[in-house]
Amino acid sequence: MKIKRFSAPDMRRAIQLVRQEHGPDAVILSSRSVDGGIEIVSAVDYDPELIAGMAGAAAAPAKATRPAPAVSRDEFMPSLESVASATPPADTPASASPESAQESVAADTQSAPLPRPVIEIDWTSDPSLKAMQAELSTVRGMLNEQFARLSWADLRAFKPARALLLRRVGALSLDETLAATLVEEVAHPDDATQAWREVLLGLARRLKVARQDPIEEGGVFALVGPTGVGKTTTIAKLAARHCLRHGPESLALISTDNFRVGAQRQLDAYGAILGVAVRRAETGDDLRRQLEELSDRRLVLIDTAGMAPRDRRLAESLGRLAEVGNIRRMLVLSANMQLAVMRDAVRFFGGDSLAGITLTKLDESPALGAALSILVETALPAVWLSEGQRVPEDLKLARVIHLLGWASDIEASDEPGRAPPAPFAHRPASFREVLNADV
Ligand SMILES: Nc1nc2c(ncn2[C@@H]2O[C@H](COP(=O)(O)OP(=O)(O)OP(=O)(O)O)[C@@H](O)[C@H]2O)c(=O)[nH]1
Ligand SMILES: [Mg+2]
């Protein structure tokens, strides 16, 4: 790279000098008015990295406090034509001598006035790159589809028994990868009964449930989850069970749902029926104080406001719970939610810090696949299962056999001539026989 400083009485003359010396490829690095004329620094064989390095070094102290603006190559290096037509800025300080028409400036000179801005070209917003990106993602989608078809065709051609089994497992609406893994693990795919048993056992091995009923353990539980999944109803069911076993004195209910009119009243109504005091906590400090006062209670159940996982207020509400220690957060999910929605809820309502998952509305769920998949994916224990609106009857401590019973009975009921799902209570015995195992 060659850099030179040119001085001339006016811009037109200066440009001519640049052209004569550097030719049409010259790049103007800077221009300023000086006593009796104009001074231009230009370059040929331009090396942007060298310039950026020099400019960056020169601008380093300022960068610490304020980042340099991104400057495109065109903004940074005006063409000869645009500079020629521009008038030099009036307030630019003059210092160089006008006498010398041309003064050589070495590329490594310390004294040359070098441009200050750091060059940062944002290639990611280049339209041609964006178009290419879009095209690549279309091609990837098409390839994925082709591969998916190929694998199904291959499976049918070379492993017909597994293909049939995969179709049967598909009726459970499990996550596809989980379903494929379960089928792959089957040792006796040709024996349909044995193969189905192996699939269910594979699923059973992956499911966790609470060892003991948390109501018997006691402690402080907050039920969290999306809107309308049945948090308050589940609290009412748990409270009623607790009252039946241990009396109302050792139980307290707290509502932190301050967002909606009527939310408090719903819990108050259940509290009044059971003879249990219902408290209200508006802030983290408030909640801490209430819990201190209730430290002699065997069980404290906290009802929270139902919110969409991405709701801004969720962070505030969860922050309030996190401020106070020793609260076990129980995520409530409706079994008929889509798997993607469940994943979102797990992520936003606490992920690994959750104590477990309670599934509601099993009675309204055509398949349990999404619920079973989220339990397998998160390795969180299923705690309670709710299968209706009746308080307190329609709640059960989750057991693997219940979950599998629901899933497989619903699957079986799709077969013509099969009876619809039997009521919850009648399933386990026969199901144990099918599995021939203690789950
Ligand atoms: N079918 C059926 N309905 C249920 C079940 N659990 C709760 N419900 C009903 O679902 C509706 C919502 O229940 P709530 O307990 O108010 O739900 P929530 O999660 O507290 O709702 P928000 O506080 O608004 O977020 C009510 O009509 C309940 O009766 C269940 O297991 N099965
Ligand atoms: Mg509620």
Short mmCIF file of C-alpha atoms and ligand atoms in Angstrom, two decimals:
data_model
loop_
_atom_site.label_atom_id
_atom_site.label_comp_id
_atom_site.label_asym_id
_atom_site.label_seq_id
_atom_site.Cartn_x
_atom_site.Cartn_y
_atom_site.Cartn_z
CA MET A 1 0.00 0.00 0.00
CA LYS A 2 1.25 3.48 -0.88
CA ILE A 3 -0.02 6.57 0.92
CA LYS A 4 0.66 10.17 -0.14
CA ARG A 5 -0.37 13.61 0.97
CA PHE A 6 -1.24 16.16 -1.74
CA SER A 7 -1.61 19.90 -1.27
CA ALA A 8 -3.19 22.18 -3.84
CA PRO A 9 -4.96 25.57 -3.98
CA ASP A 10 -8.35 23.88 -4.48
CA MET A 11 -10.02 20.44 -4.47
CA ARG A 12 -10.14 20.22 -8.25
CA ARG A 13 -6.42 20.68 -8.54
CA ALA A 14 -5.76 18.29 -5.65
CA ILE A 15 -7.79 15.57 -7.37
CA GLN A 16 -5.86 16.08 -10.58
CA LEU A 17 -2.62 15.58 -8.67
CA VAL A 18 -3.97 12.41 -7.09
CA ARG A 19 -5.04 11.06 -10.50
CA GLN A 20 -1.69 11.86 -12.06
CA GLU A 21 0.24 10.21 -9.27
CA HIS A 22 -1.98 7.30 -8.23
CA GLY A 23 -4.28 6.78 -11.18
CA PRO A 24 -8.06 6.16 -11.12
CA ASP A 25 -7.88 3.43 -8.42
CA ALA A 26 -6.68 5.88 -5.81
CA VAL A 27 -8.69 6.05 -2.62
CA ILE A 28 -9.11 9.29 -0.66
CA LEU A 29 -8.34 8.61 2.99
CA SER A 30 -8.82 12.17 4.28
CA SER A 31 -9.16 15.78 3.15
CA ARG A 32 -8.96 19.05 5.01
CA SER A 33 -8.61 22.75 4.25
CA VAL A 34 -5.28 24.33 5.08
CA ASP A 35 -3.95 27.86 4.75
CA GLY A 36 -4.19 28.73 1.10
CA GLY A 37 -5.77 25.54 -0.13
CA ILE A 38 -6.68 21.95 0.47
CA GLU A 39 -4.78 18.88 1.60
CA ILE A 40 -5.69 15.33 0.62
CA VAL A 41 -4.22 12.03 1.82
CA SER A 42 -4.75 9.29 -0.72
CA ALA A 43 -3.71 5.68 -1.14
CA VAL A 44 -3.27 3.05 -3.80
CA ASP A 45 -3.14 -0.73 -3.30
CA TYR A 46 -5.41 -0.06 -0.38
CA ASP A 47 -5.17 -2.55 2.55
CA PRO A 48 -8.28 -2.20 4.74
CA GLU A 49 -6.87 -4.41 7.53
CA LEU A 50 -3.78 -2.27 7.88
CA ILE A 51 -5.88 0.90 7.92
CA ALA A 52 -8.34 -0.59 10.41
CA GLY A 53 -5.45 -1.64 12.64
CA MET A 54 -3.88 1.80 12.53
CA ALA A 55 -7.19 3.56 12.95
CA GLY A 56 -8.13 1.19 15.78
CA ALA A 57 -4.85 1.84 17.57
CA ALA A 58 -5.35 5.58 17.20
CA ALA A 59 -8.93 5.39 18.43
CA ALA A 60 -8.22 2.93 21.27
CA PRO A 61 -8.59 5.28 24.26
CA ALA A 62 -11.93 6.59 23.04
CA LYS A 63 -13.21 3.06 22.32
CA ALA A 64 -13.09 2.14 25.98
CA THR A 65 -15.93 4.51 26.76
CA ARG A 66 -17.92 4.53 23.54
CA PRO A 67 -17.85 1.94 20.75
CA ALA A 68 -16.89 3.30 17.35
CA PRO A 69 -19.76 3.39 14.88
CA ALA A 70 -19.83 0.80 12.14
CA VAL A 71 -18.72 2.46 8.91
CA SER A 72 -19.20 0.94 5.51
CA ARG A 73 -16.37 0.92 3.01
CA ASP A 74 -18.19 3.49 0.85
CA GLU A 75 -18.77 5.88 3.72
CA PHE A 76 -15.21 5.58 4.83
CA MET A 77 -13.58 5.99 1.41
CA PRO A 78 -15.30 8.54 -0.79
CA SER A 79 -14.76 8.18 -4.50
CA LEU A 80 -12.61 10.71 -6.29
CA GLU A 81 -15.71 12.09 -8.02
CA SER A 82 -17.69 12.66 -4.81
CA VAL A 83 -14.77 14.30 -3.09
CA ALA A 84 -14.13 16.52 -6.11
CA SER A 85 -17.68 17.84 -6.02
CA ALA A 86 -17.69 18.43 -2.26
CA THR A 87 -16.62 21.67 -0.59
CA PRO A 88 -14.06 21.22 2.16
CA PRO A 89 -15.42 21.75 5.68
CA ALA A 90 -14.92 25.34 6.81
CA ASP A 91 -14.06 24.63 10.41
CA THR A 92 -11.39 22.00 9.76
CA PRO A 93 -8.19 23.02 11.56
CA ALA A 94 -5.35 24.13 9.27
CA SER A 95 -1.82 23.14 10.09
CA ALA A 96 0.11 21.80 7.12
CA SER A 97 2.14 23.99 4.86
CA PRO A 98 0.56 24.71 1.46
CA GLU A 99 3.86 25.19 -0.33
CA SER A 100 4.75 21.68 -1.17
CA ALA A 101 2.56 20.37 -3.93
CA GLN A 102 3.27 16.76 -3.06
CA GLU A 103 4.70 15.25 0.06
CA SER A 104 5.48 11.56 0.34
CA VAL A 105 4.04 9.85 3.38
CA ALA A 106 5.30 6.34 4.18
CA ALA A 107 2.71 3.74 5.09
CA ASP A 108 4.30 3.23 8.49
CA THR A 109 4.66 6.94 9.24
CA GLN A 110 3.86 7.99 12.83
CA SER A 111 2.93 11.59 12.00
CA ALA A 112 0.51 11.16 9.10
CA PRO A 113 -3.10 12.13 9.95
CA LEU A 114 -4.86 8.79 9.66
CA PRO A 115 -8.58 8.22 9.66
CA ARG A 116 -10.08 7.37 13.04
CA PRO A 117 -13.16 5.20 12.48
CA VAL A 118 -12.89 1.43 12.82
CA ILE A 119 -14.16 -0.40 9.76
CA GLU A 120 -16.83 -2.95 10.60
CA ILE A 121 -18.61 -4.31 7.57
CA ASP A 122 -21.81 -6.13 8.47
CA TRP A 123 -21.68 -9.00 5.99
CA THR A 124 -24.62 -10.77 7.67
CA SER A 125 -27.05 -8.21 6.31
CA ASP A 126 -25.76 -8.55 2.77
CA PRO A 127 -28.87 -9.25 0.63
CA SER A 128 -27.12 -11.85 -1.55
CA LEU A 129 -25.94 -13.74 1.53
CA LYS A 130 -29.45 -13.60 2.97
CA ALA A 131 -30.92 -14.98 -0.25
CA MET A 132 -28.33 -17.77 -0.21
CA GLN A 133 -29.18 -18.58 3.39
CA ALA A 134 -32.90 -18.82 2.56
CA GLU A 135 -32.13 -21.09 -0.39
CA LEU A 136 -29.92 -23.37 1.72
CA SER A 137 -32.61 -23.77 4.36
CA THR A 138 -35.16 -24.70 1.65
CA VAL A 139 -32.76 -27.30 0.27
CA ARG A 140 -32.13 -28.66 3.77
CA GLY A 141 -35.88 -29.00 4.35
CA MET A 142 -36.29 -30.90 1.08
CA LEU A 143 -33.41 -33.24 1.91
CA ASN A 144 -34.79 -33.95 5.38
CA GLU A 145 -38.14 -34.84 3.88
CA GLN A 146 -36.51 -37.18 1.38
CA PHE A 147 -34.47 -38.87 4.09
CA ALA A 148 -37.54 -39.29 6.28
CA ARG A 149 -39.36 -41.02 3.42
CA LEU A 150 -36.36 -43.17 2.60
CA SER A 151 -35.99 -44.37 6.19
CA TRP A 152 -39.68 -45.32 6.39
CA ALA A 153 -39.48 -47.14 3.04
CA ASP A 154 -36.26 -48.89 4.14
CA LEU A 155 -37.80 -49.83 7.43
CA ARG A 156 -40.83 -51.36 5.72
CA ALA A 157 -38.72 -53.23 3.21
CA PHE A 158 -36.07 -54.61 5.56
CA LYS A 159 -37.75 -54.60 8.98
CA PRO A 160 -41.50 -55.07 8.40
CA ALA A 161 -42.18 -56.17 12.00
CA ARG A 162 -40.50 -53.07 13.42
CA ALA A 163 -42.35 -50.91 10.89
CA LEU A 164 -45.67 -52.31 12.11
CA LEU A 165 -44.62 -51.82 15.72
CA LEU A 166 -43.57 -48.23 15.01
CA ARG A 167 -46.99 -47.58 13.54
CA ARG A 168 -48.64 -48.95 16.67
CA VAL A 169 -46.36 -46.91 18.95
CA GLY A 170 -47.18 -43.90 16.77
CA ALA A 171 -50.76 -44.04 18.04
CA LEU A 172 -49.45 -43.13 21.51
CA SER A 173 -48.38 -39.74 20.07
CA LEU A 174 -44.97 -39.93 21.73
CA ASP A 175 -42.12 -37.74 20.59
CA GLU A 176 -40.90 -39.32 17.29
CA THR A 177 -37.33 -39.87 18.44
CA LEU A 178 -38.47 -41.49 21.67
CA ALA A 179 -40.88 -43.76 19.74
CA ALA A 180 -38.15 -44.80 17.28
CA THR A 181 -35.70 -45.52 20.12
CA LEU A 182 -38.24 -47.66 21.96
CA VAL A 183 -38.93 -49.69 18.80
CA GLU A 184 -35.22 -50.07 18.02
CA GLU A 185 -34.61 -51.49 21.49
CA VAL A 186 -37.18 -54.27 21.08
CA ALA A 187 -35.47 -57.66 21.07
CA HIS A 188 -38.38 -59.72 19.67
CA PRO A 189 -40.10 -57.59 17.03
CA ASP A 190 -41.68 -60.62 15.33
CA ASP A 191 -43.76 -61.56 18.36
CA ALA A 192 -46.35 -58.75 18.37
CA THR A 193 -47.48 -59.29 21.99
CA GLN A 194 -43.98 -59.58 23.36
CA ALA A 195 -42.80 -56.61 21.25
CA TRP A 196 -45.58 -54.39 22.59
CA ARG A 197 -44.75 -55.47 26.13
CA GLU A 198 -41.10 -54.55 25.54
CA VAL A 199 -42.07 -51.12 24.23
CA LEU A 200 -44.18 -50.40 27.31
CA LEU A 201 -41.47 -51.68 29.64
CA GLY A 202 -38.90 -49.50 27.83
CA LEU A 203 -41.19 -46.54 28.45
CA ALA A 204 -41.79 -47.57 32.07
CA ARG A 205 -38.05 -47.69 32.73
CA ARG A 206 -37.72 -44.10 31.56
CA LEU A 207 -40.55 -42.67 33.65
CA LYS A 208 -40.02 -41.31 37.15
CA VAL A 209 -42.71 -40.80 39.76
CA ALA A 210 -42.63 -39.29 43.26
CA ARG A 211 -41.62 -41.99 45.74
CA GLN A 212 -43.94 -40.70 48.40
CA ASP A 213 -47.04 -38.52 48.44
CA PRO A 214 -45.69 -35.00 49.12
CA ILE A 215 -48.80 -34.39 51.23
CA GLU A 216 -47.51 -37.01 53.66
CA GLU A 217 -44.01 -35.53 53.57
CA GLY A 218 -45.33 -32.04 54.27
CA GLY A 219 -43.54 -28.78 53.47
CA VAL A 220 -44.24 -25.73 51.32
CA PHE A 221 -45.40 -26.28 47.74
CA ALA A 222 -46.10 -23.68 45.06
CA LEU A 223 -48.13 -24.82 42.09
CA VAL A 224 -46.97 -23.00 38.96
CA GLY A 225 -47.98 -23.33 35.34
CA PRO A 226 -49.73 -21.80 32.35
CA THR A 227 -53.20 -20.30 32.52
CA GLY A 228 -56.17 -22.55 33.19
CA VAL A 229 -54.30 -25.85 33.60
CA GLY A 230 -56.00 -26.55 36.94
CA LYS A 231 -53.59 -25.19 39.58
CA THR A 232 -56.26 -23.83 41.93
CA THR A 233 -58.49 -26.88 41.49
CA THR A 234 -55.53 -29.18 42.24
CA ILE A 235 -54.73 -27.15 45.37
CA ALA A 236 -58.34 -27.56 46.48
CA LYS A 237 -58.11 -31.33 45.93
CA LEU A 238 -54.82 -31.56 47.84
CA ALA A 239 -56.16 -29.39 50.65
CA ALA A 240 -59.27 -31.54 50.96
CA ARG A 241 -57.20 -34.74 51.13
CA HIS A 242 -54.92 -33.23 53.70
CA CYS A 243 -57.88 -32.14 55.83
CA LEU A 244 -59.33 -35.66 55.69
CA ARG A 245 -56.08 -37.20 56.90
CA HIS A 246 -54.60 -34.58 59.21
CA GLY A 247 -57.33 -31.99 59.90
CA PRO A 248 -57.50 -28.36 58.73
CA GLU A 249 -55.36 -26.87 61.54
CA SER A 250 -52.07 -28.10 60.14
CA LEU A 251 -52.72 -26.70 56.67
CA ALA A 252 -52.47 -23.18 55.22
CA LEU A 253 -53.22 -21.81 51.77
CA ILE A 254 -51.57 -18.71 50.30
CA SER A 255 -52.59 -16.92 47.14
CA THR A 256 -49.98 -14.92 45.22
CA ASP A 257 -52.33 -14.38 42.30
CA ASN A 258 -52.78 -10.62 42.49
CA PHE A 259 -53.20 -10.05 38.79
CA ARG A 260 -56.78 -11.08 38.25
CA VAL A 261 -60.00 -10.07 39.87
CA GLY A 262 -61.69 -13.16 41.29
CA ALA A 263 -58.59 -15.33 41.53
CA GLN A 264 -58.40 -14.79 45.30
CA ARG A 265 -62.12 -15.43 45.67
CA GLN A 266 -61.82 -18.89 44.05
CA LEU A 267 -59.28 -20.00 46.67
CA ASP A 268 -61.20 -18.26 49.46
CA ALA A 269 -64.26 -20.30 48.51
CA TYR A 270 -62.36 -23.61 48.78
CA GLY A 271 -60.77 -22.44 52.05
CA ALA A 272 -64.20 -21.62 53.50
CA ILE A 273 -65.59 -25.06 52.59
CA LEU A 274 -62.62 -26.82 54.21
CA GLY A 275 -62.31 -24.47 57.16
CA VAL A 276 -58.76 -23.51 56.20
CA ALA A 277 -57.42 -19.95 56.44
CA VAL A 278 -56.39 -18.44 53.11
CA ARG A 279 -53.69 -15.79 53.15
CA ARG A 280 -52.52 -13.40 50.52
CA ALA A 281 -48.93 -12.43 49.66
CA GLU A 282 -48.17 -9.54 47.34
CA THR A 283 -44.40 -9.26 47.60
CA GLY A 284 -41.45 -11.54 48.32
CA ASP A 285 -41.10 -10.04 51.81
CA ASP A 286 -44.78 -10.51 52.41
CA LEU A 287 -44.52 -14.17 51.42
CA ARG A 288 -41.48 -14.71 53.65
CA ARG A 289 -43.28 -13.14 56.60
CA GLN A 290 -46.40 -15.25 56.03
CA LEU A 291 -44.33 -18.43 55.82
CA GLU A 292 -42.51 -17.57 59.05
CA GLU A 293 -45.85 -17.13 60.77
CA LEU A 294 -47.02 -20.46 59.33
CA SER A 295 -43.86 -22.38 60.20
CA ASP A 296 -45.81 -24.66 62.55
CA ARG A 297 -48.07 -25.91 59.72
CA ARG A 298 -47.45 -29.34 58.32
CA LEU A 299 -48.36 -28.30 54.79
CA VAL A 300 -48.53 -24.92 53.05
CA LEU A 301 -49.88 -24.74 49.50
CA ILE A 302 -49.20 -21.62 47.41
CA ASP A 303 -51.46 -20.81 44.48
CA THR A 304 -49.83 -18.72 41.74
CA ALA A 305 -51.24 -16.73 38.83
CA GLY A 306 -51.54 -18.65 35.60
CA MET A 307 -49.45 -16.98 32.93
CA ALA A 308 -48.24 -17.63 29.44
CA PRO A 309 -44.60 -18.74 29.70
CA ARG A 310 -43.45 -15.65 27.81
CA ASP A 311 -45.50 -13.22 29.89
CA ARG A 312 -43.24 -10.47 31.34
CA ARG A 313 -44.95 -10.72 34.72
CA LEU A 314 -43.91 -14.33 35.03
CA ALA A 315 -40.34 -13.38 35.95
CA GLU A 316 -41.67 -11.08 38.65
CA SER A 317 -43.97 -13.75 40.03
CA LEU A 318 -41.30 -16.47 40.00
CA GLY A 319 -38.75 -14.04 41.45
CA ARG A 320 -41.06 -13.60 44.41
CA LEU A 321 -41.02 -17.37 45.02
CA ALA A 322 -37.27 -17.64 44.48
CA GLU A 323 -36.61 -14.91 47.07
CA VAL A 324 -38.10 -17.16 49.70
CA GLY A 325 -36.25 -20.40 50.32
CA ASN A 326 -37.65 -23.89 50.93
CA ILE A 327 -40.52 -23.61 48.49
CA ARG A 328 -40.87 -26.62 46.23
CA ARG A 329 -42.18 -25.59 42.84
CA MET A 330 -44.55 -28.05 41.23
CA LEU A 331 -45.30 -27.52 37.54
CA VAL A 332 -48.91 -28.19 36.56
CA LEU A 333 -49.47 -29.18 32.93
CA SER A 334 -52.66 -30.13 31.22
CA ALA A 335 -52.15 -33.54 29.57
CA ASN A 336 -53.81 -32.34 26.38
CA MET A 337 -51.22 -29.64 25.71
CA GLN A 338 -48.88 -29.96 22.75
CA LEU A 339 -45.35 -31.17 23.48
CA ALA A 340 -43.80 -27.90 22.23
CA VAL A 341 -45.99 -25.90 24.63
CA MET A 342 -45.04 -28.22 27.49
CA ARG A 343 -41.34 -27.77 26.68
CA ASP A 344 -41.78 -24.00 26.78
CA ALA A 345 -43.57 -24.21 30.12
CA VAL A 346 -40.84 -26.39 31.67
CA ARG A 347 -38.16 -23.96 30.49
CA PHE A 348 -39.87 -20.80 31.66
CA PHE A 349 -41.34 -22.06 34.94
CA GLY A 350 -38.11 -23.38 36.40
CA GLY A 351 -36.47 -26.23 34.42
CA ASP A 352 -34.25 -28.30 36.68
CA SER A 353 -35.32 -26.43 39.80
CA LEU A 354 -38.83 -27.88 39.55
CA ALA A 355 -39.73 -30.51 42.13
CA GLY A 356 -41.99 -32.40 39.75
CA ILE A 357 -44.83 -32.31 37.26
CA THR A 358 -48.52 -32.71 37.99
CA LEU A 359 -50.67 -33.70 35.03
CA THR A 360 -54.28 -32.56 34.84
CA LYS A 361 -57.22 -33.12 32.49
CA LEU A 362 -56.28 -36.70 31.70
CA ASP A 363 -60.01 -37.24 31.21
CA GLU A 364 -59.95 -34.73 28.34
CA SER A 365 -56.78 -35.98 26.68
CA PRO A 366 -57.08 -38.13 23.57
CA ALA A 367 -53.49 -39.32 24.02
CA LEU A 368 -50.85 -39.09 26.71
CA GLY A 369 -47.86 -39.11 24.35
CA ALA A 370 -46.84 -35.50 24.87
CA ALA A 371 -47.13 -35.79 28.66
CA LEU A 372 -45.10 -39.01 28.76
CA SER A 373 -42.50 -37.54 26.41
CA ILE A 374 -41.99 -34.43 28.55
CA LEU A 375 -41.59 -36.63 31.65
CA VAL A 376 -38.96 -38.72 29.86
CA GLU A 377 -37.18 -35.68 28.41
CA THR A 378 -36.97 -33.73 31.66
CA ALA A 379 -36.46 -36.74 33.95
CA LEU A 380 -38.74 -34.90 36.40
CA PRO A 381 -41.00 -37.10 38.52
CA ALA A 382 -44.73 -37.17 37.84
CA VAL A 383 -46.37 -36.32 41.17
CA TRP A 384 -50.17 -36.14 40.95
CA LEU A 385 -52.58 -37.03 38.17
CA SER A 386 -55.90 -35.25 37.85
CA GLU A 387 -58.64 -36.88 35.83
CA GLY A 388 -61.66 -34.67 36.35
CA GLN A 389 -63.17 -31.61 38.01
CA ARG A 390 -64.50 -33.23 41.16
CA VAL A 391 -62.90 -32.04 44.38
CA PRO A 392 -61.34 -34.05 45.97
CA GLU A 393 -62.06 -37.35 44.18
CA ASP A 394 -60.40 -36.83 40.83
CA LEU A 395 -56.79 -36.77 41.95
CA LYS A 396 -54.29 -39.62 42.24
CA LEU A 397 -50.71 -39.96 43.27
CA ALA A 398 -48.89 -40.69 40.00
CA ARG A 399 -47.76 -44.23 39.45
CA VAL A 400 -46.04 -45.56 36.34
CA ILE A 401 -48.72 -48.17 35.91
CA HIS A 402 -51.40 -45.43 35.85
CA LEU A 403 -49.53 -43.47 33.21
CA LEU A 404 -48.95 -46.50 31.01
CA GLY A 405 -52.46 -47.75 31.59
CA TRP A 406 -53.93 -44.50 30.38
CA ALA A 407 -51.60 -44.31 27.41
CA SER A 408 -52.02 -47.88 26.19
CA ASP A 409 -55.75 -48.16 26.85
CA ILE A 410 -56.39 -45.04 24.89
CA GLU A 411 -54.21 -46.44 22.14
CA ALA A 412 -56.04 -49.77 22.21
CA SER A 413 -59.41 -48.06 22.07
CA ASP A 414 -58.54 -46.84 18.59
CA GLU A 415 -58.71 -50.41 17.35
CA PRO A 416 -62.15 -51.32 15.96
CA GLY A 417 -64.24 -53.43 18.29
CA ARG A 418 -62.31 -52.47 21.41
CA ALA A 419 -64.10 -51.01 24.40
CA PRO A 420 -63.44 -47.37 25.26
CA PRO A 421 -60.97 -46.67 28.06
CA ALA A 422 -62.07 -48.22 31.30
CA PRO A 423 -62.30 -45.99 34.36
CA PHE A 424 -59.00 -45.29 36.04
CA ALA A 425 -59.46 -47.58 39.00
CA HIS A 426 -60.12 -50.76 37.00
CA ARG A 427 -56.98 -50.66 34.93
CA PRO A 428 -53.90 -51.49 36.99
CA ALA A 429 -54.54 -55.19 37.72
CA SER A 430 -55.14 -56.20 34.14
CA PHE A 431 -52.33 -53.97 33.00
CA ARG A 432 -49.87 -55.67 35.33
CA GLU A 433 -50.89 -58.96 33.76
CA VAL A 434 -50.19 -57.61 30.29
CA LEU A 435 -46.75 -56.39 31.28
CA ASN A 436 -46.05 -59.36 33.44
CA ALA A 437 -43.94 -57.04 35.54
CA ASP A 438 -44.19 -54.94 38.64
CA VAL A 439 -44.19 -51.30 37.54
N1 LIG B 1 -61.85 -32.00 32.85
C1 LIG B 1 -61.05 -31.52 33.78
N2 LIG B 1 -61.14 -30.23 34.15
C2 LIG B 1 -60.30 -29.77 35.09
C3 LIG B 1 -59.33 -30.59 35.69
N3 LIG B 1 -58.64 -29.81 36.58
C4 LIG B 1 -59.18 -28.58 36.52
N4 LIG B 1 -60.17 -28.54 35.63
C5 LIG B 1 -61.01 -27.41 35.24
O1 LIG B 1 -60.19 -26.47 34.53
C6 LIG B 1 -60.69 -25.16 34.76
C7 LIG B 1 -59.55 -24.28 35.23
O2 LIG B 1 -59.12 -24.71 36.49
P1 LIG B 1 -58.38 -23.78 37.53
O3 LIG B 1 -58.07 -24.61 38.71
O4 LIG B 1 -59.09 -22.50 37.74
O5 LIG B 1 -57.06 -23.52 36.69
P2 LIG B 1 -55.85 -22.55 37.09
O6 LIG B 1 -54.63 -23.18 36.56
O7 LIG B 1 -55.89 -22.23 38.52
O8 LIG B 1 -56.24 -21.29 36.23
P3 LIG B 1 -55.60 -19.84 36.34
O9 LIG B 1 -55.47 -19.51 37.78
O10 LIG B 1 -56.58 -19.00 35.59
O11 LIG B 1 -54.30 -19.92 35.63
C8 LIG B 1 -61.79 -25.28 35.78
O12 LIG B 1 -63.01 -25.29 35.11
C9 LIG B 1 -61.54 -26.64 36.42
O13 LIG B 1 -62.72 -27.25 36.92
C10 LIG B 1 -59.25 -31.97 35.28
O14 LIG B 1 -58.41 -32.75 35.72
N5 LIG B 1 -60.13 -32.36 34.32
MG MG B 2 -55.95 -20.36 39.53
#
